PDB file of C-alpha atoms in Angstrom:
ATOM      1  CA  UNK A   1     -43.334 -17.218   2.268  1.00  0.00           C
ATOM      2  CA  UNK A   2     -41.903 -16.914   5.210  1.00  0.00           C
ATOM      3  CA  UNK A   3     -38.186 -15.630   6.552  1.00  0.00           C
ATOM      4  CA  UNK A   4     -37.213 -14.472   9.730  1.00  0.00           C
ATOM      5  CA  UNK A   5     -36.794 -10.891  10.225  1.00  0.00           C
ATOM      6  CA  UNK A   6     -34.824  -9.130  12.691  1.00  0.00           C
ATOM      7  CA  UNK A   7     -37.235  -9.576  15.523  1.00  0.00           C
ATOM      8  CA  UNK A   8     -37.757 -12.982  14.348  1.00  0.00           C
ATOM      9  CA  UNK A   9     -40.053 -15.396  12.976  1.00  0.00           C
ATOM     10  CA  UNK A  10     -42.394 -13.340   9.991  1.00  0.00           C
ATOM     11  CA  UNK A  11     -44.630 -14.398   7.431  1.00  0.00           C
ATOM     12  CA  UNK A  12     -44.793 -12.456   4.651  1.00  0.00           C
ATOM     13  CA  UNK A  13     -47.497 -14.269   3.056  1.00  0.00           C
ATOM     14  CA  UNK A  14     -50.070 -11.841   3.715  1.00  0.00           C
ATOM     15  CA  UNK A  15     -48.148  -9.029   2.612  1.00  0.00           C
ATOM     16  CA  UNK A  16     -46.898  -9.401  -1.337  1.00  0.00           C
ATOM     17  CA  UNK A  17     -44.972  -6.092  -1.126  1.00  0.00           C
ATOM     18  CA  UNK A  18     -43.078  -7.791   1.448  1.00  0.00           C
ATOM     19  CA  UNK A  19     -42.881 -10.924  -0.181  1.00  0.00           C
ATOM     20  CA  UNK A  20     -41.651  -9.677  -2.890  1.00  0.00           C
ATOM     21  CA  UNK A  21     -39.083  -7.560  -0.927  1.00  0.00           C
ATOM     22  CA  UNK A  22     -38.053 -10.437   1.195  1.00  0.00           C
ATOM     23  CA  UNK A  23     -37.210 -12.274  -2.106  1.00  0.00           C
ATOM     24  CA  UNK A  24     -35.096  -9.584  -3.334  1.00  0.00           C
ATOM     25  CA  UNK A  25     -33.370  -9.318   0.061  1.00  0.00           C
ATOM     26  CA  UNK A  26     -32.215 -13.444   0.016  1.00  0.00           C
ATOM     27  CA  UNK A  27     -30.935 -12.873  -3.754  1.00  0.00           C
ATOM     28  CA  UNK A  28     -28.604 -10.138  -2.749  1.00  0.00           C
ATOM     29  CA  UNK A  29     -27.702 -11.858  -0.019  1.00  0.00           C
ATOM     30  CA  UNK A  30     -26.645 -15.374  -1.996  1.00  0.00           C
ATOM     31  CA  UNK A  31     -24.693 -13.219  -4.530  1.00  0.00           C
ATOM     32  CA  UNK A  32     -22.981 -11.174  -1.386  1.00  0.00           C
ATOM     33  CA  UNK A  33     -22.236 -15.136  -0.622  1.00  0.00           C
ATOM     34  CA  UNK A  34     -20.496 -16.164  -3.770  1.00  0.00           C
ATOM     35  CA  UNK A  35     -17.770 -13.409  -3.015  1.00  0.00           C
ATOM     36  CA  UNK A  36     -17.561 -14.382   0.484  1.00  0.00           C
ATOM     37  CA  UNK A  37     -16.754 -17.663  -0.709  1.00  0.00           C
ATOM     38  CA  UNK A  38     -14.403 -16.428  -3.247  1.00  0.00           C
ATOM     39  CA  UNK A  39     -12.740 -14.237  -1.167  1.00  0.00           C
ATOM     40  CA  UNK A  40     -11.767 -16.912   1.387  1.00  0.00           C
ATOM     41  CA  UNK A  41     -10.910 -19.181  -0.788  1.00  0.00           C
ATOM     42  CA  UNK A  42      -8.229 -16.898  -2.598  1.00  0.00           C
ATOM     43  CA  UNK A  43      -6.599 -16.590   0.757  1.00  0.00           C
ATOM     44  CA  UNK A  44      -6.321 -19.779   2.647  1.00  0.00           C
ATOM     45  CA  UNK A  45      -4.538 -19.841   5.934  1.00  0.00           C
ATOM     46  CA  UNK A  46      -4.667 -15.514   6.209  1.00  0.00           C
ATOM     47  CA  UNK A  47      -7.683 -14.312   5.284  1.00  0.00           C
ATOM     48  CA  UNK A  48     -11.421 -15.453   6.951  1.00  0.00           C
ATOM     49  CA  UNK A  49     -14.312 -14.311   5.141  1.00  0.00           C
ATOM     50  CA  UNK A  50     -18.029 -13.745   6.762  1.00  0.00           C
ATOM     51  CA  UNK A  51     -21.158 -13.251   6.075  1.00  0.00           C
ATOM     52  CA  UNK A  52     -23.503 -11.820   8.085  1.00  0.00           C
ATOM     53  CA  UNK A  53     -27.130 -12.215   7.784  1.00  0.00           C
ATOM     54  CA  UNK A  54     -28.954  -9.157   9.753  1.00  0.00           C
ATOM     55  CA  UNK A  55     -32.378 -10.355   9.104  1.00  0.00           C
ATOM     56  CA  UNK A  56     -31.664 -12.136  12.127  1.00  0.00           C
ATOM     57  CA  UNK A  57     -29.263 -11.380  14.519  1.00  0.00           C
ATOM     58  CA  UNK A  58     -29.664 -14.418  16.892  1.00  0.00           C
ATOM     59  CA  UNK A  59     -28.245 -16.517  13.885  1.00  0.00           C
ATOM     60  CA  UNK A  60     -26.624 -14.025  11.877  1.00  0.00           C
ATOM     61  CA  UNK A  61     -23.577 -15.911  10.446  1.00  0.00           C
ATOM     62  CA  UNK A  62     -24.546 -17.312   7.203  1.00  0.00           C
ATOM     63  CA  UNK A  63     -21.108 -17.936   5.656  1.00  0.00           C
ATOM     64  CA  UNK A  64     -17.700 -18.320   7.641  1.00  0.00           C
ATOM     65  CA  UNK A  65     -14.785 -19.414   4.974  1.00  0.00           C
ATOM     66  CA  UNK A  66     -11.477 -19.765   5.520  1.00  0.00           C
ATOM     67  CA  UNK A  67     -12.598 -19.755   9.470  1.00  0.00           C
ATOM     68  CA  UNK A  68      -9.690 -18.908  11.676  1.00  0.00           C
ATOM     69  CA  UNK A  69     -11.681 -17.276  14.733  1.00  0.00           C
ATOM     70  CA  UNK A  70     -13.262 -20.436  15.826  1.00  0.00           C
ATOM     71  CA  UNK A  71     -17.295 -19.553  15.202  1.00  0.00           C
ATOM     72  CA  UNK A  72     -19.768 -21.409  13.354  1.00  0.00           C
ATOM     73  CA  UNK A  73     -22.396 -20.383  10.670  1.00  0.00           C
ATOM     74  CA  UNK A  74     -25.681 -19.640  13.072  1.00  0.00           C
ATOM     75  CA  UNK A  75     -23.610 -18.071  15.654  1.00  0.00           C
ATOM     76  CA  UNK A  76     -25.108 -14.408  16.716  1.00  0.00           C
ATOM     77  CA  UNK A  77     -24.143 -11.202  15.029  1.00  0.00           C
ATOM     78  CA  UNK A  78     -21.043  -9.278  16.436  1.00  0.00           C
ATOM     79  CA  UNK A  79     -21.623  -5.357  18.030  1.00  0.00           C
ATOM     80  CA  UNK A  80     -20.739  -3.991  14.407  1.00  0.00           C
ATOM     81  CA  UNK A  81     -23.777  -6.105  12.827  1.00  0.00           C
ATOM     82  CA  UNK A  82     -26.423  -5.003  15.757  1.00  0.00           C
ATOM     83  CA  UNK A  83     -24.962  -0.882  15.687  1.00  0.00           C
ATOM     84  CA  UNK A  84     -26.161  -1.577  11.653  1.00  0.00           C
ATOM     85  CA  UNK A  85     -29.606  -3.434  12.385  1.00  0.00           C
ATOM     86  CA  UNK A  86     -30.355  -0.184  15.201  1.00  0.00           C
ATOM     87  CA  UNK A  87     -28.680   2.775  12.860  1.00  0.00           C
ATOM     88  CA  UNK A  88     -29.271   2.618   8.978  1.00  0.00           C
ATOM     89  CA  UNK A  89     -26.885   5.862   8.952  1.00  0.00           C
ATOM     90  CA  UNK A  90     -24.108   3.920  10.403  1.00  0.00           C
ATOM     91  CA  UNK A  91     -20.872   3.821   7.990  1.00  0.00           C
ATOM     92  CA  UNK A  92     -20.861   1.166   5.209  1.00  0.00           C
ATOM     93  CA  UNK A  93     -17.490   0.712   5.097  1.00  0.00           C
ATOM     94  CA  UNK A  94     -15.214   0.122   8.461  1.00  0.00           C
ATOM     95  CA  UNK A  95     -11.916  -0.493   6.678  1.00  0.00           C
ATOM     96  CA  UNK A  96      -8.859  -2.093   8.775  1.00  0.00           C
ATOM     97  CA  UNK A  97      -9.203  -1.722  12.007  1.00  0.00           C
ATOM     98  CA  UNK A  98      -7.442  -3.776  14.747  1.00  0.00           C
ATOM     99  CA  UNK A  99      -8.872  -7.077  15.852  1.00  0.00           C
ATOM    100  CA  UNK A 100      -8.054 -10.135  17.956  1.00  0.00           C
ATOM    101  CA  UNK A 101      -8.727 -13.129  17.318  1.00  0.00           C
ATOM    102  CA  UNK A 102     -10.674 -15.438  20.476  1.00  0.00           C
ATOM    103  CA  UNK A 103      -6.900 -16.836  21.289  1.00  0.00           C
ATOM    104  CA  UNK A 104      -5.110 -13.759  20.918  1.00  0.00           C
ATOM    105  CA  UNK A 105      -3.470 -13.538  17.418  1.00  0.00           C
ATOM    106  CA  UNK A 106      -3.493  -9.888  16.090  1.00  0.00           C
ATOM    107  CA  UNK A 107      -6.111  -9.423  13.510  1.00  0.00           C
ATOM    108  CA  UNK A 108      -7.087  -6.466  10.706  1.00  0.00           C
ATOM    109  CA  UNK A 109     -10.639  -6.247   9.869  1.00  0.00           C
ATOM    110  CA  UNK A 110     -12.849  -4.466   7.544  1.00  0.00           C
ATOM    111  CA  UNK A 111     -16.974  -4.658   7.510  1.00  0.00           C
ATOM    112  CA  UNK A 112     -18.421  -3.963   4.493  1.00  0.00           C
ATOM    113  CA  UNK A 113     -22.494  -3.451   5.412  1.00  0.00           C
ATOM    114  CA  UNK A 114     -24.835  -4.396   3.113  1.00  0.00           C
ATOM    115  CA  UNK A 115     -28.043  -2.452   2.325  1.00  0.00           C
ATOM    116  CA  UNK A 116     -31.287  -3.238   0.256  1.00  0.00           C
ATOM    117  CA  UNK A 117     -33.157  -0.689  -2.072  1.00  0.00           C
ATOM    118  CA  UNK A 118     -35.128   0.737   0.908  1.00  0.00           C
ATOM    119  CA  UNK A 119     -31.753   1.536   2.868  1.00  0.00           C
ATOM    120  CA  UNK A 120     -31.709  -0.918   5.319  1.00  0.00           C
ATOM    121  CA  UNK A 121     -28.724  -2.951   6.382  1.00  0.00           C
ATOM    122  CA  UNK A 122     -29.660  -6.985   5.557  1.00  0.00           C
ATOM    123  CA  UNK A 123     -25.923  -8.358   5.923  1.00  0.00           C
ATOM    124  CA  UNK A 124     -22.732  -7.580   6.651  1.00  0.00           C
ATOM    125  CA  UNK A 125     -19.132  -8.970   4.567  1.00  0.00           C
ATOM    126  CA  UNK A 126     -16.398  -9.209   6.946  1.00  0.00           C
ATOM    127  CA  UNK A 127     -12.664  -9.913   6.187  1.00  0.00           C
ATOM    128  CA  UNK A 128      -9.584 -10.934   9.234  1.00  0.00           C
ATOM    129  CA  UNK A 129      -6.435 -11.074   8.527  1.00  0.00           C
ATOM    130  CA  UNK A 130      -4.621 -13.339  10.694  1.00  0.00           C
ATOM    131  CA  UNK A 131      -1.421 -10.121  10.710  1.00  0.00           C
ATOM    132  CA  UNK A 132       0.238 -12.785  12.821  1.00  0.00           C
ATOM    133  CA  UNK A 133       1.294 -14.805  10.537  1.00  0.00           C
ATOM    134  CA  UNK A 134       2.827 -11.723   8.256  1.00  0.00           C
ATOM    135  CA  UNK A 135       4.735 -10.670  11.064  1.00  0.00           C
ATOM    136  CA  UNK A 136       7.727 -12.561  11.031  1.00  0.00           C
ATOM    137  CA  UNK A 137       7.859 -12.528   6.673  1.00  0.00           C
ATOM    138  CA  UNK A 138       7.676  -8.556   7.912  1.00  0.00           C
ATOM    139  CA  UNK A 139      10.496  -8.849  10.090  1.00  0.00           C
ATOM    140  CA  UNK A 140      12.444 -11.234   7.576  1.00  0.00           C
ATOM    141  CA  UNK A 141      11.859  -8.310   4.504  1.00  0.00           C
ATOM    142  CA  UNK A 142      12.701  -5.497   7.231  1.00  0.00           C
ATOM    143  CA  UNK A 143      16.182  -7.139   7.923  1.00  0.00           C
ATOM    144  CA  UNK A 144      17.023  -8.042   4.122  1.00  0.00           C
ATOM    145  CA  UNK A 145      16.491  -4.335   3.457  1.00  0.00           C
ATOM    146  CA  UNK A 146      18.180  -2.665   5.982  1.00  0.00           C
ATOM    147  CA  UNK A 147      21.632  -1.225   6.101  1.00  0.00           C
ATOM    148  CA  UNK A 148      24.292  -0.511   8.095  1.00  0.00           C
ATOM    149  CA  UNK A 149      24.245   2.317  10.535  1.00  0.00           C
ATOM    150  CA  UNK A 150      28.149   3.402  10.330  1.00  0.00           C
ATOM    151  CA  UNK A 151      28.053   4.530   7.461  1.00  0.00           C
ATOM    152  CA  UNK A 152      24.540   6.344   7.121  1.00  0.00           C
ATOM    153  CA  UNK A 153      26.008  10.081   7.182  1.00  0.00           C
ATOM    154  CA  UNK A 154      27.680   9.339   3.313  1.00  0.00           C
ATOM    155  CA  UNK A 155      26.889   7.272   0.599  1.00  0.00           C
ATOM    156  CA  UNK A 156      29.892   4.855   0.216  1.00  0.00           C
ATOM    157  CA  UNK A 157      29.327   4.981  -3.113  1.00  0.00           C
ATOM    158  CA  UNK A 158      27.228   5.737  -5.724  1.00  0.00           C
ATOM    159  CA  UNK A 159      25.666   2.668  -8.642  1.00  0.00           C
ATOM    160  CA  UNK A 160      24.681   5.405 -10.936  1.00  0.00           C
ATOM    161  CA  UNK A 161      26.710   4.489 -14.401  1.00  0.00           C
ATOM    162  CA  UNK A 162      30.030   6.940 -14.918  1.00  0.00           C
ATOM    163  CA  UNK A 163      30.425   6.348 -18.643  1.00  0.00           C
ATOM    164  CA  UNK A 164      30.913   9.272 -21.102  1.00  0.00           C
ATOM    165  CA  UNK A 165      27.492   9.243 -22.211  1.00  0.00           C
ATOM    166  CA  UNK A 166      26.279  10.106 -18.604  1.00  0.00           C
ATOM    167  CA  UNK A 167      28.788  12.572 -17.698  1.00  0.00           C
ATOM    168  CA  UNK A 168      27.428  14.454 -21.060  1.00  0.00           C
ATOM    169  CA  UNK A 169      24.374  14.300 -19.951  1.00  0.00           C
ATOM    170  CA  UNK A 170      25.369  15.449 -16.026  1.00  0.00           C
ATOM    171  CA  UNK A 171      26.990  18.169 -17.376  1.00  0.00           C
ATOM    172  CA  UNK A 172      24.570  19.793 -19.782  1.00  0.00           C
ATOM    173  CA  UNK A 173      21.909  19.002 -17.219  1.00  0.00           C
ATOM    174  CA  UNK A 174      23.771  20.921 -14.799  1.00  0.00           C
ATOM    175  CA  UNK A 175      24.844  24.257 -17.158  1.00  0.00           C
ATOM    176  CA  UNK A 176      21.102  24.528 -18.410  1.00  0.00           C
ATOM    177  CA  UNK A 177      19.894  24.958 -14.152  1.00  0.00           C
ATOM    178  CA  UNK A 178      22.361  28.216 -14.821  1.00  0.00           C
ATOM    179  CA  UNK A 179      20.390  28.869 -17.984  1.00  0.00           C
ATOM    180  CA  UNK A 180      23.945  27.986 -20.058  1.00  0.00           C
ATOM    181  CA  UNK A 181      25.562  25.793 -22.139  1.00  0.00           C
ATOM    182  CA  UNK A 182      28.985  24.076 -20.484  1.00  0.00           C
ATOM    183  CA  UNK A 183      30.955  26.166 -22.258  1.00  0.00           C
ATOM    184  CA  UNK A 184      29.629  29.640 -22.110  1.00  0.00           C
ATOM    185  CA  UNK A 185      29.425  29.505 -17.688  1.00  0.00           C
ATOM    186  CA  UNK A 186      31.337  32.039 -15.676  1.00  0.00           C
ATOM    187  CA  UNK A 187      34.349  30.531 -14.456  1.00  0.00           C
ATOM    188  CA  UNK A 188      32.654  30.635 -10.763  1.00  0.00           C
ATOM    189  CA  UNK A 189      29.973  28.075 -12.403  1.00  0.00           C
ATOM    190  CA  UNK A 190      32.656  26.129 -13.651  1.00  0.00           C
ATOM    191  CA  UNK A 191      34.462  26.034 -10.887  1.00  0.00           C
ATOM    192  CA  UNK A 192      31.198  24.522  -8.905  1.00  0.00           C
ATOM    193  CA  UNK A 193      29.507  22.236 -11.387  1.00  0.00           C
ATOM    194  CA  UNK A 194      33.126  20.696 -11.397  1.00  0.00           C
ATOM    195  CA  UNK A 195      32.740  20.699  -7.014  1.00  0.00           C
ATOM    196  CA  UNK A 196      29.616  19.104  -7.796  1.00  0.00           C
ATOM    197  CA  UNK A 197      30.666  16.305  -9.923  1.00  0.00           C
ATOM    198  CA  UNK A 198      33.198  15.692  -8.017  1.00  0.00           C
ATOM    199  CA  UNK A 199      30.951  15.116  -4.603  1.00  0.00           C
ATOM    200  CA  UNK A 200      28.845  13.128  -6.866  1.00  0.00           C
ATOM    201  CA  UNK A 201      31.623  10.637  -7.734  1.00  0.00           C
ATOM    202  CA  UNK A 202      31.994  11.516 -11.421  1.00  0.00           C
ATOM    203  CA  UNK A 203      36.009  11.820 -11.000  1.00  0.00           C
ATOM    204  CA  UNK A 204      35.853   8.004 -10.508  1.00  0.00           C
ATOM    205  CA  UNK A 205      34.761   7.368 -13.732  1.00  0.00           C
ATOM    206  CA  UNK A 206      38.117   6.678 -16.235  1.00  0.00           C
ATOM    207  CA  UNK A 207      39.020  10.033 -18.489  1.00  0.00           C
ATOM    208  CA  UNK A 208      36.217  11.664 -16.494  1.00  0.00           C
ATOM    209  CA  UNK A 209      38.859  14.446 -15.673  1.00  0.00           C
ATOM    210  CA  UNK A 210      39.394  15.209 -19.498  1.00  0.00           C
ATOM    211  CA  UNK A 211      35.754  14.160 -20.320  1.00  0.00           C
ATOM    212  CA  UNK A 212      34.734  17.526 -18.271  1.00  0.00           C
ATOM    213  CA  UNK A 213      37.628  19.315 -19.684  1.00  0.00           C
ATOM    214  CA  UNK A 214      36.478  19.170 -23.448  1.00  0.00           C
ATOM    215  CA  UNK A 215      32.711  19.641 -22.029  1.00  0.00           C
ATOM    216  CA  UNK A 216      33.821  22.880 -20.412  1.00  0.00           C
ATOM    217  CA  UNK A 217      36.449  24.510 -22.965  1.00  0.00           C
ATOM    218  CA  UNK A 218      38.933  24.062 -20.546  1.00  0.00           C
ATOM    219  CA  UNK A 219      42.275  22.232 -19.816  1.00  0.00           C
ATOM    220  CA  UNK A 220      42.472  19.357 -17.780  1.00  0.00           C
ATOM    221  CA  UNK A 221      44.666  20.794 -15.458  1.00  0.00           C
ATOM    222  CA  UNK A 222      41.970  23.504 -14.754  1.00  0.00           C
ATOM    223  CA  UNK A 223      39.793  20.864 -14.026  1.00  0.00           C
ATOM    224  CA  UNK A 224      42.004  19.626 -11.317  1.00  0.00           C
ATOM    225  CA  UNK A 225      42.558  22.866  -9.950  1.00  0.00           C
ATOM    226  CA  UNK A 226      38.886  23.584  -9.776  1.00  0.00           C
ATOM    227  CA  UNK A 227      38.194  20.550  -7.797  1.00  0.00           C
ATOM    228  CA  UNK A 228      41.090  21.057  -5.379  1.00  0.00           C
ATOM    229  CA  UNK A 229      39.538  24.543  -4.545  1.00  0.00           C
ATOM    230  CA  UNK A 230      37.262  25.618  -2.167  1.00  0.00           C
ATOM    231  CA  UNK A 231      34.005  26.911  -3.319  1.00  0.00           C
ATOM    232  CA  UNK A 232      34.598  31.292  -3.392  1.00  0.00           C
ATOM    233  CA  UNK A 233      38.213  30.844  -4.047  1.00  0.00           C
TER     234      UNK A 233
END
């Protein structure tokens, strides 16, 4: 049988070890293929996919889907591929770093090297993303999400729900970080869980006033006063 080998042309016919090596190599190789194929194919348009074939680095490119760069399956292996062939020890994984494309459009990449069982590197899985194209859906999503500057200092308001139920919960919440229940805090707790729900917007909320009021044994008029007061006072 023979296959071509890194330094080209061998037959392996006179050596069943590497026969039988050789085989094992092309099988990993064609299953390395169906995810290259895969892989392309689940990302027309964004994403090429290719495989490289080390055994031979003059016509390393076995499988280019979804091709976006322009090359052609027999084209040569790229400096990635020939740092593998020279260095076994080189990293398997090179995961997204920057590209270009031949005419310029941005590109992420990520090599995935393949090795055999005796640890050498026989191919190479390479994925582009074409980041051009995400760009402007990038820009799009950045400028639906964004807010307005004036007002970035204080909330305008808060969407958290005001009903009775909440403010309960607020409350006791609130009492049990002073290790109380509403009713048994100090009057200086009192005084600033009331601050506090007011800065959170609770006072908004209709009855919240008396809501707090029953909560904290007091009057309603107390809770007025407390809120009108500065914190120490």
């Amino acid at each position: 049988m023979e296959h071509p080998g890194a330094g080209g042309p061998r037959d392996d016919r006179r050596d069943p070890v590497a026969a039988v090596s050789a085989e094992a190599d092309e099988h990993l190789i064609r299953e390395v293929e169906k995810v290259a194929v895969a892989l392309g194919r689940m990302f027309p348009g964004l994403c090429e996919v290719v495989l490289h074939d080390l055994r031979d680095p003059r016509q390393a490119i076995r499988v280019i889907e979804n091709n976006l760069s322009g090359r052609e399956v027999g084209d040569s292996a790229t400096e990635l591929g020939l740092a593998r062939i020279a260095d076994p020890s080189y990293p398997s994984v090179i995961q997204n770093y920057p590209n270009r494309f031949p005419d310029g459009r941005p590109v992420k990449s990520t090599s995935i090297g393949i090795k055999n069982a005796a640890g050498q590197y026989i191919a190479a899985l390479c994925l582009n993303l074409d980041v051009s194209v995400l760009s402007p859906v990038t820009l799009a999503l950045s400028n639906l999400v964004a807010t307005d500057v004036e007002h970035r200092e204080q909330p305008l308001e808060n969407l958290r729900d005001r009903n009775a139920r909440e403010l309960r919960r607020t409350v006791e919440a609130l009492a049990a970080e002073r290790g109380a229940t509403p009713r048994s805090l100090s009057r200086d707790d009192k005084k600033a869980l009331v601050r506090q729900l007011q800065g959170e917007g609770y006072f908004d909320g209709r009855d919240a006033a008396q809501t707090i009021a029953d909560l904290l044994g007091v009057s309603r008029a107390t809770v007025y006063n407390y809120s009108k007061q500065r914190a120490g006072t």
